[in-house]
Amino acid sequence: MHADYACSEGCGFRASLLDIVYRCPRCGSLLEVAHDLEALRATPASEWKRRFEGRFGAARIPDASGVWGKREWAYPQLPVEDIVSLGEGRVPLKALPRMASALGLGALDLMECGVSPTGSFKDWGMTVLVSAVKHLRSRGVPVRAVACASTGDTSAALAAYCAAAGIPAVVFLPRDKVSLAQLVQPIANGARVLSLDTDFDGCMRLVQAVTADTGLYLANSMNSLRIEGQKMIAVELCQDLGWEPPDWVVIPGGNLGNASALGRGFELMLSLGLITRRPRIAVAQAQRANPFARAFRGGFREWVPMQAEHTLASAIQIGNPVSFRRAVRMLQAFEGVVEEATESELANAAARADREGTFACPQTGVALAAVEKLVARGVIARDARVAVISTAHGLKFADFKVGYHRSALADVASAYANPPVNLPAELDAVKAALADLSGP
Ligand SMILES: *Cc1c(COP(=O)(O)O)cnc(C)c1O
Ligand SMILES: [Zn+2]
């Protein structure tokens, strides 16, 4: 089995996965990794399922990785010794039965992609990209370092995988626009951290210019290798559900690479016969960084990048998403919609889900708020089975949680605030504080 780069707009350009190329040199579009579908079809769907499930319980890499346990669908010709894995994927699918029943849904499941080595779904894609770079270097291709611009989580993933592989990493971060936990991750992993006085889109422009001619390899999601790992989120979700896709998948979108990857995962399963039905997909954006939602409302007739405003959902504070076109195609193929959430809506939705035992990041809050709004508007039907892609661990966003429960977040009315009770160390005071205990 063998995969190549191909132009994602179908102009016919192809290149080897060993070439360093991020965009189609003929038409400027993004690339995609094109798999040999005929060769993949030679294996029946039942055998793919059996093989994937067999590897799922493994204790050792590569089978124990949620990505490399499905390696024939990611980077099939990559030698196993070049795999750089930290044990990504194989995440919990957490049911939210109380929220589901309050909304009248058949099921509401949270796919906890942030329960992962660096705490976000970015690990799913970064393992493929850094493995590909290790493979290039082991073949003598002079890659000095790997670089990315980031809203926080991409740089954490890049730094960790590069540290594991012994490859230098450079990260471009917008100053004061990532959480402290996100900033300290690449620092700890030994990356060169450039904290720039701009926003994500400004970092993106600079990293693209720098990687054009300096022997630095570009790790942003315009690099289609990452998409090949992230699409396994769709595959693992279906596997978790007994190969029966949910009715709806709701996913937060910033640069829109992950939403595109989700669609690719479903497309591949459909074309190989592992599933027979298409879920519908909803992309959720923060109202303050909603270029995709605006374009959707305009029927995608025009596409205007915007200046993203400050939002608690800082990982999706992006005004000029690089994967816009592939996300539009995905949305049309999956009868998709785009919904948006205000600061108050995203914070309260995250807090509501936390009360069922998760620890939702603000971006996941955007997706959960979108579920509430789409149900209220009748777009998601009663009794529908809904899966939400939780993109990061809430522990990365401790300030957001603390601020919420102190009712101290700007533009947020904390409906589920649960501040600590400050008491003198006296038994009577303690007993009084416990007189009216109720469940979460
Ligand atoms: C990167 C990121 C997103 C957005 O993913 P895109 O591929 O940029 O749309 C959402 N949530 C979190 C936590 C992220 O780190
Ligand atoms: Zn092209």
Tab-separated table of C-alpha atoms and ligand atoms in Angstrom:
chain	number	residue	atom	x	y	z
A	1	MET	CA	0.000	0.000	0.000
A	2	HIS	CA	1.237	3.430	-0.920
A	3	ALA	CA	0.040	7.023	-0.578
A	4	ASP	CA	1.097	10.234	-2.345
A	5	TYR	CA	0.376	13.930	-2.163
A	6	ALA	CA	-2.297	15.126	-4.584
A	7	CYS	CA	-3.808	18.545	-5.226
A	8	SER	CA	-6.945	18.857	-3.084
A	9	GLU	CA	-8.715	20.838	-5.811
A	10	GLY	CA	-8.172	18.042	-8.300
A	11	CYS	CA	-5.900	19.802	-10.807
A	12	GLY	CA	-3.955	16.575	-11.201
A	13	PHE	CA	-0.713	17.502	-9.422
A	14	ARG	CA	0.874	14.616	-7.511
A	15	ALA	CA	4.077	14.322	-5.506
A	16	SER	CA	5.832	11.803	-3.300
A	17	LEU	CA	5.337	12.010	0.461
A	18	LEU	CA	9.120	12.381	0.552
A	19	ASP	CA	8.899	15.751	-1.225
A	20	ILE	CA	8.768	18.870	0.916
A	21	VAL	CA	5.732	20.599	-0.523
A	22	TYR	CA	2.752	22.157	1.280
A	23	ARG	CA	0.729	23.653	-1.549
A	24	CYS	CA	0.031	22.667	-5.114
A	25	PRO	CA	2.705	24.379	-7.228
A	26	ARG	CA	0.299	24.490	-10.179
A	27	CYS	CA	-2.789	26.092	-8.653
A	28	GLY	CA	-1.804	27.122	-5.117
A	29	SER	CA	-4.399	24.908	-3.391
A	30	LEU	CA	-3.694	22.788	-0.347
A	31	LEU	CA	-2.570	19.228	-0.862
A	32	GLU	CA	-4.101	16.045	0.438
A	33	VAL	CA	-2.679	12.597	1.017
A	34	ALA	CA	-4.174	10.378	-1.678
A	35	HIS	CA	-4.455	6.719	-0.737
A	36	ASP	CA	-4.516	3.781	-3.135
A	37	LEU	CA	-8.195	3.000	-2.653
A	38	GLU	CA	-8.076	0.000	-4.942
A	39	ALA	CA	-5.372	-1.617	-2.843
A	40	LEU	CA	-7.247	-0.765	0.368
A	41	ARG	CA	-10.473	-2.232	-1.036
A	42	ALA	CA	-8.733	-5.568	-1.541
A	43	THR	CA	-9.172	-5.982	2.218
A	44	PRO	CA	-12.858	-6.457	3.113
A	45	ALA	CA	-14.488	-4.094	5.591
A	46	SER	CA	-14.975	-6.894	8.105
A	47	GLU	CA	-11.236	-7.621	8.027
A	48	TRP	CA	-10.335	-3.939	8.592
A	49	LYS	CA	-12.644	-3.875	11.595
A	50	ARG	CA	-11.201	-7.087	12.966
A	51	ARG	CA	-7.632	-5.847	12.460
A	52	PHE	CA	-8.247	-2.417	14.011
A	53	GLU	CA	-10.096	-3.884	16.973
A	54	GLY	CA	-7.403	-6.522	17.457
A	55	ARG	CA	-4.703	-3.873	17.688
A	56	PHE	CA	-6.768	-1.594	19.911
A	57	GLY	CA	-6.077	-3.561	23.054
A	58	ALA	CA	-2.310	-3.740	22.451
A	59	ALA	CA	0.088	-2.470	25.092
A	60	ARG	CA	2.918	-1.471	22.788
A	61	ILE	CA	3.515	1.113	20.076
A	62	PRO	CA	2.680	1.150	17.193
A	63	ASP	CA	-0.482	-0.934	17.671
A	64	ALA	CA	-1.257	0.785	20.967
A	65	SER	CA	-1.536	4.164	19.242
A	66	GLY	CA	-5.017	5.194	18.126
A	67	VAL	CA	-3.398	6.499	14.955
A	68	TRP	CA	-0.727	3.879	14.157
A	69	GLY	CA	-3.025	0.998	15.024
A	70	LYS	CA	-4.661	2.086	11.743
A	71	ARG	CA	-1.383	2.866	9.986
A	72	GLU	CA	-2.380	1.501	6.545
A	73	TRP	CA	-4.821	4.419	6.368
A	74	ALA	CA	-2.358	7.071	7.572
A	75	TYR	CA	1.107	6.782	6.020
A	76	PRO	CA	1.162	3.196	4.781
A	77	GLN	CA	4.729	3.058	3.465
A	78	LEU	CA	6.334	4.593	6.572
A	79	PRO	CA	8.800	2.145	8.158
A	80	VAL	CA	7.691	1.246	11.679
A	81	GLU	CA	11.089	2.283	13.096
A	82	ASP	CA	10.443	5.888	12.030
A	83	ILE	CA	7.162	6.122	13.934
A	84	VAL	CA	7.276	8.784	16.666
A	85	SER	CA	4.378	8.017	18.990
A	86	LEU	CA	3.552	9.077	22.525
A	87	GLY	CA	0.522	6.805	22.757
A	88	GLU	CA	-2.007	9.218	21.213
A	89	GLY	CA	-5.637	8.311	20.581
A	90	ARG	CA	-7.699	5.520	22.184
A	91	VAL	CA	-9.525	8.167	24.168
A	92	PRO	CA	-12.646	7.844	26.316
A	93	LEU	CA	-16.104	8.307	24.851
A	94	LYS	CA	-17.855	9.960	27.763
A	95	ALA	CA	-21.655	9.898	27.867
A	96	LEU	CA	-23.490	12.974	29.160
A	97	PRO	CA	-26.829	11.305	29.965
A	98	ARG	CA	-28.290	14.130	32.054
A	99	MET	CA	-27.602	16.770	29.431
A	100	ALA	CA	-28.899	14.412	26.726
A	101	SER	CA	-32.146	13.819	28.535
A	102	ALA	CA	-32.612	17.502	29.378
A	103	LEU	CA	-32.203	18.331	25.682
A	104	GLY	CA	-34.370	15.397	24.564
A	105	LEU	CA	-31.534	13.736	22.672
A	106	GLY	CA	-31.172	10.001	22.123
A	107	ALA	CA	-27.524	10.228	23.172
A	108	LEU	CA	-24.905	12.873	23.806
A	109	ASP	CA	-21.358	11.537	23.855
A	110	LEU	CA	-18.188	13.503	24.324
A	111	MET	CA	-15.167	12.112	22.500
A	112	GLU	CA	-12.399	13.199	24.845
A	113	CYS	CA	-9.618	13.863	22.345
A	114	GLY	CA	-7.790	15.971	24.920
A	115	VAL	CA	-7.141	12.918	27.108
A	116	SER	CA	-3.909	12.634	25.247
A	117	PRO	CA	-0.130	13.040	25.733
A	118	THR	CA	-0.100	16.838	25.435
A	119	GLY	CA	-3.750	17.392	26.281
A	120	SER	CA	-5.299	18.130	22.893
A	121	PHE	CA	-6.350	16.416	19.670
A	122	LYS	CA	-3.330	17.996	17.974
A	123	ASP	CA	-1.376	14.899	19.066
A	124	TRP	CA	-3.379	12.781	16.602
A	125	GLY	CA	-1.959	14.699	13.651
A	126	MET	CA	1.430	15.660	15.002
A	127	THR	CA	2.487	12.041	15.415
A	128	VAL	CA	2.136	11.553	11.647
A	129	LEU	CA	3.914	14.782	10.749
A	130	VAL	CA	6.869	14.307	13.083
A	131	SER	CA	7.199	10.656	12.040
A	132	ALA	CA	7.336	11.809	8.414
A	133	VAL	CA	10.075	14.294	9.313
A	134	LYS	CA	12.024	11.613	11.149
A	135	HIS	CA	11.741	9.469	8.030
A	136	LEU	CA	13.018	12.329	5.847
A	137	ARG	CA	15.971	12.931	8.142
A	138	SER	CA	16.809	9.246	8.330
A	139	ARG	CA	16.975	9.299	4.525
A	140	GLY	CA	19.426	12.216	4.646
A	141	VAL	CA	17.033	15.036	3.713
A	142	PRO	CA	18.373	18.170	5.462
A	143	VAL	CA	15.489	19.299	7.692
A	144	ARG	CA	17.049	21.575	10.354
A	145	ALA	CA	13.969	21.936	12.490
A	146	VAL	CA	10.181	21.806	12.447
A	147	ALA	CA	8.224	25.048	12.943
A	148	CYS	CA	4.624	26.047	13.549
A	149	ALA	CA	2.407	28.978	14.426
A	150	SER	CA	-0.062	28.107	17.098
A	151	THR	CA	-2.954	29.163	19.267
A	152	GLY	CA	-1.271	27.038	21.935
A	153	ASP	CA	-2.018	23.371	21.398
A	154	THR	CA	-0.222	22.781	18.101
A	155	SER	CA	3.014	24.099	19.579
A	156	ALA	CA	2.643	21.886	22.646
A	157	ALA	CA	2.165	18.831	20.444
A	158	LEU	CA	4.962	19.747	18.047
A	159	ALA	CA	7.413	20.367	20.882
A	160	ALA	CA	6.622	17.070	22.618
A	161	TYR	CA	6.837	14.866	19.516
A	162	CYS	CA	10.012	16.607	18.344
A	163	ALA	CA	11.501	16.194	21.822
A	164	ALA	CA	10.728	12.481	21.700
A	165	ALA	CA	12.368	12.209	18.268
A	166	GLY	CA	15.343	14.455	19.102
A	167	ILE	CA	14.412	16.922	16.356
A	168	PRO	CA	14.683	20.710	16.966
A	169	ALA	CA	11.324	22.530	17.127
A	170	VAL	CA	10.458	26.223	16.729
A	171	VAL	CA	7.085	27.602	17.779
A	172	PHE	CA	5.549	30.999	16.953
A	173	LEU	CA	3.050	32.067	19.603
A	174	PRO	CA	0.897	35.198	19.762
A	175	ARG	CA	1.986	36.979	22.954
A	176	ASP	CA	-0.600	36.929	25.783
A	177	LYS	CA	-3.093	34.994	23.633
A	178	VAL	CA	-2.344	31.462	24.844
A	179	SER	CA	-2.897	30.033	28.308
A	180	LEU	CA	0.013	29.754	30.741
A	181	ALA	CA	-0.178	25.942	30.571
A	182	GLN	CA	0.027	26.062	26.789
A	183	LEU	CA	3.008	28.439	26.880
A	184	VAL	CA	4.962	26.357	29.344
A	185	GLN	CA	4.536	23.069	27.453
A	186	PRO	CA	6.895	23.847	24.509
A	187	ILE	CA	9.239	25.611	26.925
A	188	ALA	CA	9.475	22.450	29.011
A	189	ASN	CA	9.953	20.284	25.940
A	190	GLY	CA	12.936	22.339	24.834
A	191	ALA	CA	11.512	24.049	21.753
A	192	ARG	CA	12.678	27.488	20.640
A	193	VAL	CA	9.658	29.552	21.705
A	194	LEU	CA	9.128	32.840	19.848
A	195	SER	CA	6.518	34.965	21.600
A	196	LEU	CA	5.408	37.506	19.026
A	197	ASP	CA	3.569	40.761	19.398
A	198	THR	CA	0.736	39.800	17.021
A	199	ASP	CA	-2.219	37.426	16.751
A	200	PHE	CA	-2.357	33.865	15.375
A	201	ASP	CA	-2.892	35.037	11.811
A	202	GLY	CA	0.204	37.239	12.119
A	203	CYS	CA	2.259	34.295	13.434
A	204	MET	CA	0.975	32.167	10.565
A	205	ARG	CA	2.134	34.680	7.954
A	206	LEU	CA	5.602	34.826	9.526
A	207	VAL	CA	6.088	31.089	9.875
A	208	GLN	CA	5.067	30.542	6.261
A	209	ALA	CA	7.601	33.140	5.141
A	210	VAL	CA	10.360	31.686	7.319
A	211	THR	CA	9.818	28.083	6.266
A	212	ALA	CA	9.891	29.033	2.577
A	213	ASP	CA	13.703	29.004	2.380
A	214	THR	CA	15.455	28.150	5.633
A	215	GLY	CA	15.381	24.376	5.848
A	216	LEU	CA	12.647	24.607	8.476
A	217	TYR	CA	9.747	22.232	7.958
A	218	LEU	CA	6.226	23.669	8.329
A	219	ALA	CA	3.961	21.852	10.777
A	220	ASN	CA	0.706	23.800	10.504
A	221	SER	CA	-2.482	22.056	9.467
A	222	MET	CA	-2.124	23.284	5.908
A	223	ASN	CA	0.379	20.406	5.992
A	224	SER	CA	-1.881	17.535	4.970
A	225	LEU	CA	0.099	14.899	6.892
A	226	ARG	CA	-1.536	16.105	10.098
A	227	ILE	CA	-4.982	15.636	8.601
A	228	GLU	CA	-4.157	11.952	8.031
A	229	GLY	CA	-3.721	11.402	11.755
A	230	GLN	CA	-6.635	13.587	12.816
A	231	LYS	CA	-9.060	11.765	10.535
A	232	MET	CA	-8.659	8.748	12.842
A	233	ILE	CA	-10.867	10.643	15.308
A	234	ALA	CA	-13.796	9.812	13.008
A	235	VAL	CA	-12.661	6.198	12.675
A	236	GLU	CA	-12.200	5.679	16.406
A	237	LEU	CA	-15.566	7.315	17.100
A	238	CYS	CA	-17.321	4.855	14.783
A	239	GLN	CA	-15.344	1.961	16.227
A	240	ASP	CA	-16.436	3.012	19.735
A	241	LEU	CA	-20.049	3.049	18.536
A	242	GLY	CA	-19.892	-0.452	17.037
A	243	TRP	CA	-19.275	0.981	13.531
A	244	GLU	CA	-22.587	2.806	13.586
A	245	PRO	CA	-21.991	6.551	13.085
A	246	PRO	CA	-23.981	8.991	15.215
A	247	ASP	CA	-26.658	11.160	13.595
A	248	TRP	CA	-24.643	14.316	14.244
A	249	VAL	CA	-21.033	15.115	15.015
A	250	VAL	CA	-20.378	18.580	16.437
A	251	ILE	CA	-16.829	19.926	16.336
A	252	PRO	CA	-15.274	23.293	17.203
A	253	GLY	CA	-13.504	24.936	14.271
A	254	GLY	CA	-10.744	27.532	14.023
A	255	ASN	CA	-8.363	26.900	11.169
A	256	LEU	CA	-10.864	24.203	10.076
A	257	GLY	CA	-8.266	21.473	9.604
A	258	ASN	CA	-9.869	19.195	12.152
A	259	ALA	CA	-13.361	19.570	10.713
A	260	SER	CA	-11.920	18.696	7.308
A	261	ALA	CA	-10.074	15.733	8.785
A	262	LEU	CA	-13.275	14.467	10.370
A	263	GLY	CA	-14.939	14.461	6.963
A	264	ARG	CA	-12.009	12.624	5.410
A	265	GLY	CA	-12.231	9.905	8.033
A	266	PHE	CA	-15.920	9.344	7.341
A	267	GLU	CA	-15.344	9.424	3.556
A	268	LEU	CA	-12.691	6.747	3.793
A	269	MET	CA	-14.859	4.491	5.955
A	270	LEU	CA	-17.755	4.975	3.540
A	271	SER	CA	-15.687	4.169	0.489
A	272	LEU	CA	-14.227	1.038	2.105
A	273	GLY	CA	-17.612	-0.105	3.378
A	274	LEU	CA	-16.937	0.098	7.133
A	275	ILE	CA	-19.970	2.355	7.497
A	276	THR	CA	-22.902	2.858	5.153
A	277	ARG	CA	-24.493	6.043	6.472
A	278	ARG	CA	-23.253	9.640	6.600
A	279	PRO	CA	-23.579	11.517	9.852
A	280	ARG	CA	-24.375	15.220	9.612
A	281	ILE	CA	-21.604	17.515	10.811
A	282	ALA	CA	-21.918	20.816	12.646
A	283	VAL	CA	-18.914	23.113	12.960
A	284	ALA	CA	-19.048	25.361	16.014
A	285	GLN	CA	-17.313	28.743	16.190
A	286	ALA	CA	-16.978	31.448	18.794
A	287	GLN	CA	-19.145	34.393	17.807
A	288	ARG	CA	-16.064	36.611	18.136
A	289	ALA	CA	-14.094	34.585	15.603
A	290	ASN	CA	-16.773	33.395	13.225
A	291	PRO	CA	-15.630	33.791	9.609
A	292	PHE	CA	-16.902	30.318	8.717
A	293	ALA	CA	-20.301	30.915	10.334
A	294	ARG	CA	-20.661	34.189	8.416
A	295	ALA	CA	-19.728	32.524	5.147
A	296	PHE	CA	-22.200	29.701	5.848
A	297	ARG	CA	-25.014	32.182	6.458
A	298	GLY	CA	-24.163	33.765	3.112
A	299	GLY	CA	-24.484	30.379	1.398
A	300	PHE	CA	-20.685	30.340	0.899
A	301	ARG	CA	-21.166	32.773	-1.988
A	302	GLU	CA	-18.360	34.899	-0.652
A	303	TRP	CA	-15.490	34.435	1.688
A	304	VAL	CA	-14.203	37.336	3.746
A	305	PRO	CA	-11.435	36.794	6.301
A	306	MET	CA	-11.965	38.832	9.455
A	307	GLN	CA	-9.984	40.167	12.356
A	308	ALA	CA	-10.788	37.664	15.111
A	309	GLU	CA	-11.685	39.300	18.407
A	310	HIS	CA	-10.597	38.171	21.838
A	311	THR	CA	-12.543	35.094	22.965
A	312	LEU	CA	-12.253	32.690	25.882
A	313	ALA	CA	-12.054	30.001	23.180
A	314	SER	CA	-8.532	31.184	22.384
A	315	ALA	CA	-7.580	28.035	20.463
A	316	ILE	CA	-10.130	28.932	17.790
A	317	GLN	CA	-9.489	32.682	17.745
A	318	ILE	CA	-8.691	32.646	14.042
A	319	GLY	CA	-9.982	35.059	11.433
A	320	ASN	CA	-8.470	33.624	8.268
A	321	PRO	CA	-8.784	29.809	8.403
A	322	VAL	CA	-6.290	28.113	6.121
A	323	SER	CA	-8.531	25.084	5.479
A	324	PHE	CA	-11.580	27.140	4.542
A	325	ARG	CA	-12.114	25.593	1.114
A	326	ARG	CA	-11.720	21.992	2.187
A	327	ALA	CA	-14.064	22.634	5.098
A	328	VAL	CA	-16.714	24.010	2.741
A	329	ARG	CA	-16.491	20.856	0.634
A	330	MET	CA	-16.701	18.689	3.750
A	331	LEU	CA	-19.726	20.581	5.015
A	332	GLN	CA	-21.559	20.204	1.722
A	333	ALA	CA	-20.831	16.463	1.603
A	334	PHE	CA	-22.175	15.949	5.131
A	335	GLU	CA	-25.220	18.226	4.946
A	336	GLY	CA	-23.424	20.294	7.509
A	337	VAL	CA	-24.242	23.475	9.355
A	338	VAL	CA	-22.214	26.086	11.217
A	339	GLU	CA	-23.342	27.411	14.597
A	340	GLU	CA	-21.744	29.984	16.849
A	341	ALA	CA	-21.664	30.663	20.576
A	342	THR	CA	-21.281	33.797	22.686
A	343	GLU	CA	-18.822	33.953	25.573
A	344	SER	CA	-21.593	33.310	28.080
A	345	GLU	CA	-23.025	30.420	26.092
A	346	LEU	CA	-19.691	28.641	25.681
A	347	ALA	CA	-18.698	29.078	29.316
A	348	ASN	CA	-22.030	27.857	30.659
A	349	ALA	CA	-22.185	24.888	28.291
A	350	ALA	CA	-18.705	23.808	29.410
A	351	ALA	CA	-19.694	24.191	33.074
A	352	ARG	CA	-22.896	22.239	32.521
A	353	ALA	CA	-20.960	19.331	31.003
A	354	ASP	CA	-18.388	19.472	33.824
A	355	ARG	CA	-21.201	18.631	36.216
A	356	GLU	CA	-21.390	15.219	34.571
A	357	GLY	CA	-17.754	14.435	35.231
A	358	THR	CA	-15.796	15.906	32.359
A	359	PHE	CA	-13.556	19.007	32.427
A	360	ALA	CA	-14.430	20.776	29.213
A	361	CYS	CA	-12.117	23.306	27.602
A	362	PRO	CA	-13.670	26.525	26.252
A	363	GLN	CA	-13.529	25.265	22.659
A	364	THR	CA	-15.482	22.166	23.654
A	365	GLY	CA	-17.854	24.584	25.394
A	366	VAL	CA	-18.443	26.236	22.012
A	367	ALA	CA	-19.405	22.865	20.533
A	368	LEU	CA	-21.664	21.972	23.471
A	369	ALA	CA	-23.377	25.368	23.262
A	370	ALA	CA	-23.887	24.741	19.546
A	371	VAL	CA	-25.648	21.466	20.393
A	372	GLU	CA	-28.013	23.304	22.752
A	373	LYS	CA	-28.765	25.962	20.149
A	374	LEU	CA	-29.209	23.548	17.246
A	375	VAL	CA	-31.606	21.441	19.318
A	376	ALA	CA	-33.529	24.559	20.351
A	377	ARG	CA	-33.850	25.618	16.712
A	378	GLY	CA	-34.963	22.139	15.644
A	379	VAL	CA	-31.950	21.597	13.357
A	380	ILE	CA	-30.827	18.661	15.487
A	381	ALA	CA	-33.967	16.570	15.916
A	382	ARG	CA	-35.219	15.219	19.234
A	383	ASP	CA	-33.907	11.702	19.900
A	384	ALA	CA	-30.886	12.283	17.644
A	385	ARG	CA	-27.666	10.609	18.694
A	386	VAL	CA	-25.028	13.331	18.925
A	387	ALA	CA	-21.274	13.080	19.387
A	388	VAL	CA	-19.240	16.134	20.360
A	389	ILE	CA	-15.524	16.238	19.658
A	390	SER	CA	-13.883	17.507	22.837
A	391	THR	CA	-10.663	19.008	21.512
A	392	ALA	CA	-8.547	19.704	24.595
A	393	HIS	CA	-8.325	18.915	28.266
A	394	GLY	CA	-9.835	21.611	30.473
A	395	LEU	CA	-6.756	21.512	32.698
A	396	LYS	CA	-4.982	23.536	30.027
A	397	PHE	CA	-7.474	26.323	30.689
A	398	ALA	CA	-7.414	26.581	34.472
A	399	ASP	CA	-7.766	30.400	34.400
A	400	PHE	CA	-10.983	30.015	32.439
A	401	LYS	CA	-12.376	27.577	35.001
A	402	VAL	CA	-11.300	29.616	37.996
A	403	GLY	CA	-12.631	32.822	36.488
A	404	TYR	CA	-15.928	31.141	35.677
A	405	HIS	CA	-16.512	29.813	39.185
A	406	ARG	CA	-15.529	33.181	40.666
A	407	SER	CA	-18.084	34.776	38.324
A	408	ALA	CA	-15.222	36.996	37.221
A	409	LEU	CA	-15.153	36.409	33.452
A	410	ALA	CA	-15.977	39.410	31.284
A	411	ASP	CA	-19.243	39.037	29.357
A	412	VAL	CA	-20.121	35.777	31.122
A	413	ALA	CA	-23.060	35.267	33.492
A	414	SER	CA	-21.908	32.140	35.365
A	415	ALA	CA	-25.078	30.053	35.724
A	416	TYR	CA	-23.290	27.080	37.306
A	417	ALA	CA	-20.734	28.870	39.481
A	418	ASN	CA	-19.638	26.694	42.389
A	419	PRO	CA	-17.235	28.804	44.425
A	420	PRO	CA	-15.461	27.287	47.421
A	421	VAL	CA	-17.029	27.932	50.844
A	422	ASN	CA	-14.627	29.820	53.103
A	423	LEU	CA	-15.075	28.817	56.724
A	424	PRO	CA	-13.365	29.045	60.087
A	425	ALA	CA	-11.976	25.647	61.167
A	426	GLU	CA	-14.936	24.979	63.478
A	427	LEU	CA	-17.193	21.932	63.552
A	428	ASP	CA	-20.472	23.851	63.822
A	429	ALA	CA	-19.622	25.977	60.815
A	430	VAL	CA	-18.691	22.845	58.853
A	431	LYS	CA	-21.949	21.101	59.796
A	432	ALA	CA	-23.968	24.160	58.843
A	433	ALA	CA	-22.247	24.271	55.467
A	434	LEU	CA	-23.235	20.638	54.806
A	435	ALA	CA	-26.899	20.933	55.803
A	436	ASP	CA	-28.261	21.284	52.283
A	437	LEU	CA	-26.066	19.008	50.161
A	438	SER	CA	-27.355	18.249	46.704
A	439	GLY	CA	-25.969	16.461	43.686
A	440	PRO	CA	-23.982	18.242	40.984
B	1	LIG	C1	-6.591	23.637	17.264
B	1	LIG	C2	-7.765	23.561	18.156
B	1	LIG	C3	-9.074	23.675	17.670
B	1	LIG	C4	-9.378	24.014	16.259
B	1	LIG	O1	-8.949	23.084	15.302
B	1	LIG	P1	-8.774	23.563	13.802
B	1	LIG	O2	-8.245	22.411	13.082
B	1	LIG	O3	-7.819	24.727	13.833
B	1	LIG	O4	-10.127	24.019	13.345
B	1	LIG	C5	-10.123	23.506	18.537
B	1	LIG	N1	-9.911	23.259	19.843
B	1	LIG	C6	-8.677	23.150	20.339
B	1	LIG	C7	-8.527	22.867	21.792
B	1	LIG	C8	-7.562	23.288	19.530
B	1	LIG	O5	-6.341	23.186	20.044
B	2	ZN	ZN	-3.586	22.048	-7.966
